[in-house]
Amino acid sequence: MKLFSAIVEILFPPSFSKQDLTSIPSAPEPAEEGVFALFDYHHSKGKRLIYDLKRREERVLSKHIASLMAEHLAEYLADQGMFGCFVAPVIVPLPLSRKSHKTRGFNQNNLMARHLAHLVGGTYEPGLLIKTKETKKQALIKSRRERYLNVKGSMRVSDDRIHLVRNRDVILVDDLVTSGATIGEAKRALEKAGARNIIAVTVGH
């Protein structure tokens, strides 16, 4: 499997190597509790990284990032594990709108979440969280209040997947957190479905 991965990386080199990623400044700590971010989105390399993840199906790069996410969460998960929390978490990628998914043909969050689940001993559950309505792009909305209103009521847990999160700990995976509105809405939907503890990890902030 390692040989296959090495061949894929040679034939389809990622836009950022593991070494390249170490040169991107760390993200400032998000204001929202339970949200962890890797890289500073306001740095030029951080912006390009997010752009590439959204526009290219970066399978190798997604694997590198998932590895860094696991390292970033390691201490927190170890501490929580002492209390029986996040021992076998449900890993949930943030969903895209139908329009975005149709345009891109993939969800970058799925790629990272699948690898992260393997690394932290979790269960990968794509499609568990679904978008219930189309929303404007958050990046185009300047007002914090308008961002929250834009995503309000825009997600829910699929009816046939509710049993998978009830009384379970969840790790959300997203590419970017800015105001925290989107992740906040995802948490609300998961809490309504009965999830126990919820944290989120993102590539940029």
C-alpha positions as semicolon CSV with decimal commas, in nm:
position;residue;x (nm);y (nm);z (nm)
1;M;0,000;0,000;0,000
2;K;0,287;0,236;0,084
3;L;0,449;0,154;-0,251
4;F;0,123;0,231;-0,433
5;S;0,094;0,564;-0,248
6;A;0,451;0,651;-0,340
7;I;0,386;0,575;-0,708
8;V;0,070;0,788;-0,706
9;E;0,262;1,078;-0,550
10;I;0,529;1,053;-0,820
11;L;0,278;1,035;-1,105
12;F;0,041;1,297;-0,960
13;P;0,249;1,525;-0,737
14;P;0,047;1,735;-0,490
15;S;0,056;2,112;-0,520
16;F;0,208;2,120;-0,170
17;S;0,453;1,860;-0,043
18;K;0,477;1,769;0,325
19;Q;0,781;1,994;0,344
20;D;0,591;2,281;0,179
21;L;0,318;2,254;0,440
22;T;0,566;2,307;0,724
23;S;0,651;2,648;0,576
24;I;0,295;2,781;0,619
25;P;0,248;2,977;0,944
26;S;0,024;2,819;1,206
27;A;-0,332;2,945;1,236
28;P;-0,427;3,178;1,520
29;E;-0,642;2,997;1,775
30;P;-1,009;3,011;1,671
31;A;-1,236;3,199;1,911
32;E;-1,491;2,918;1,909
33;E;-1,440;2,652;2,175
34;G;-1,361;2,307;2,039
35;V;-1,239;2,428;1,700
36;F;-0,884;2,346;1,592
37;A;-0,713;2,490;1,284
38;L;-0,380;2,414;1,120
39;F;-0,272;2,704;0,897
40;D;-0,300;3,082;0,877
41;Y;-0,543;3,149;0,594
42;H;-0,436;3,514;0,576
43;H;-0,086;3,412;0,468
44;S;-0,041;3,387;0,089
45;K;0,054;3,018;0,107
46;G;-0,243;2,945;0,330
47;K;-0,480;3,105;0,080
48;R;-0,329;2,909;-0,209
49;L;-0,354;2,585;-0,014
50;I;-0,727;2,633;0,047
51;Y;-0,779;2,735;-0,316
52;D;-0,602;2,421;-0,442
53;L;-0,801;2,195;-0,211
54;K;-1,127;2,342;-0,340
55;R;-1,035;2,336;-0,709
56;R;-0,827;2,021;-0,746
57;E;-0,898;1,667;-0,625
58;E;-0,580;1,662;-0,417
59;R;-0,579;1,303;-0,286
60;V;-0,214;1,291;-0,182
61;L;-0,222;1,639;-0,030
62;S;-0,542;1,552;0,159
63;K;-0,362;1,254;0,312
64;H;-0,071;1,476;0,423
65;I;-0,313;1,725;0,579
66;A;-0,509;1,452;0,759
67;S;-0,183;1,334;0,912
68;L;-0,115;1,686;1,041
69;M;-0,471;1,709;1,172
70;A;-0,421;1,386;1,368
71;E;-0,097;1,520;1,516
72;H;-0,264;1,851;1,603
73;L;-0,548;1,673;1,785
74;A;-0,334;1,405;1,950
75;E;-0,289;1,569;2,291
76;Y;-0,653;1,676;2,316
77;L;-0,781;1,331;2,218
78;A;-0,544;1,162;2,463
79;D;-0,668;1,384;2,746
80;Q;-1,032;1,322;2,652
81;G;-0,966;0,950;2,623
82;M;-0,882;0,936;2,994
83;F;-1,248;1,020;3,057
84;G;-1,382;0,779;2,796
85;C;-1,445;1,047;2,535
86;F;-1,341;1,046;2,168
87;V;-1,214;0,687;2,198
88;A;-1,382;0,585;1,872
89;P;-1,517;0,913;1,731
90;V;-1,743;0,958;1,432
91;I;-1,559;1,159;1,166
92;V;-1,800;1,380;0,972
93;P;-1,696;1,594;0,673
94;L;-1,882;1,921;0,625
95;P;-2,114;1,882;0,324
96;L;-2,107;2,094;0,012
97;S;-2,413;2,238;-0,154
98;R;-2,544;2,037;-0,450
99;K;-2,433;2,315;-0,680
100;S;-2,075;2,318;-0,548
101;H;-2,050;1,940;-0,554
102;K;-2,179;1,927;-0,909
103;T;-1,932;2,197;-1,019
104;R;-1,627;2,041;-0,853
105;G;-1,721;1,676;-0,879
106;F;-1,579;1,603;-0,533
107;N;-1,586;1,719;-0,172
108;Q;-1,240;1,807;-0,041
109;N;-1,359;1,751;0,316
110;N;-1,444;1,388;0,238
111;L;-1,089;1,320;0,124
112;M;-0,936;1,453;0,447
113;A;-1,200;1,301;0,677
114;R;-1,151;0,949;0,538
115;H;-0,779;0,953;0,614
116;L;-0,829;1,119;0,953
117;A;-1,074;0,847;1,059
118;H;-0,811;0,581;0,989
119;L;-0,545;0,771;1,185
120;V;-0,750;0,835;1,500
121;G;-0,938;0,505;1,508
122;G;-1,267;0,665;1,417
123;T;-1,557;0,586;1,185
124;Y;-1,578;0,780;0,858
125;E;-1,936;0,885;0,784
126;P;-1,975;1,086;0,462
127;G;-2,332;1,184;0,384
128;L;-2,432;1,182;0,750
129;L;-2,466;1,559;0,757
130;I;-2,664;1,699;0,465
131;K;-2,741;2,046;0,333
132;T;-3,110;2,128;0,338
133;K;-3,090;2,445;0,132
134;E;-2,859;2,641;-0,094
135;T;-2,674;2,924;0,078
136;K;-2,469;3,216;-0,043
137;K;-2,092;3,178;-0,030
138;Q;-1,985;3,285;0,319
139;A;-1,673;3,453;0,178
140;L;-1,896;3,703;-0,003
141;I;-2,076;3,807;0,317
142;K;-1,894;4,062;0,533
143;S;-2,132;4,095;0,827
144;R;-2,087;3,834;1,101
145;R;-2,460;3,845;1,176
146;E;-2,548;3,794;0,809
147;R;-2,315;3,495;0,793
148;Y;-2,498;3,329;1,079
149;L;-2,836;3,404;0,924
150;N;-2,715;3,273;0,587
151;V;-2,643;2,922;0,721
152;K;-2,919;2,905;0,984
153;G;-3,125;2,589;0,933
154;S;-2,910;2,482;0,638
155;M;-2,802;2,140;0,771
156;R;-2,944;1,832;0,935
157;V;-2,843;1,475;1,008
158;S;-2,983;1,230;0,755
159;D;-3,280;1,045;0,907
160;D;-3,128;0,703;0,840
161;R;-2,798;0,802;1,006
162;I;-2,922;0,951;1,335
163;H;-2,846;0,629;1,523
164;L;-2,481;0,663;1,419
165;V;-2,430;0,984;1,618
166;R;-2,667;0,944;1,912
167;N;-2,454;0,949;2,231
168;R;-2,136;0,946;2,019
169;D;-1,844;1,187;2,002
170;V;-1,798;1,362;1,668
171;I;-1,507;1,528;1,490
172;L;-1,614;1,763;1,211
173;V;-1,372;1,819;0,922
174;D;-1,376;2,135;0,710
175;D;-1,127;2,322;0,495
176;L;-1,175;2,666;0,649
177;V;-1,319;2,838;0,954
178;T;-1,364;3,216;0,956
179;S;-1,662;3,343;1,158
180;G;-1,745;2,992;1,281
181;A;-2,102;3,020;1,154
182;T;-2,094;2,711;0,930
183;I;-1,933;2,488;1,191
184;G;-2,172;2,627;1,451
185;E;-2,469;2,526;1,236
186;A;-2,322;2,179;1,184
187;K;-2,280;2,139;1,560
188;R;-2,640;2,247;1,616
189;A;-2,766;1,981;1,375
190;L;-2,551;1,711;1,540
191;E;-2,658;1,812;1,890
192;K;-3,022;1,794;1,781
193;A;-2,955;1,438;1,661
194;G;-2,815;1,347;2,003
195;A;-2,438;1,369;1,955
196;R;-2,246;1,378;2,283
197;N;-1,927;1,584;2,235
198;I;-1,843;1,768;1,914
199;I;-1,518;1,927;1,801
200;A;-1,404;2,049;1,462
201;V;-1,070;2,054;1,284
202;T;-1,000;2,270;0,980
203;V;-0,715;2,332;0,742
204;G;-0,720;2,710;0,766
205;H;-0,833;2,997;0,984
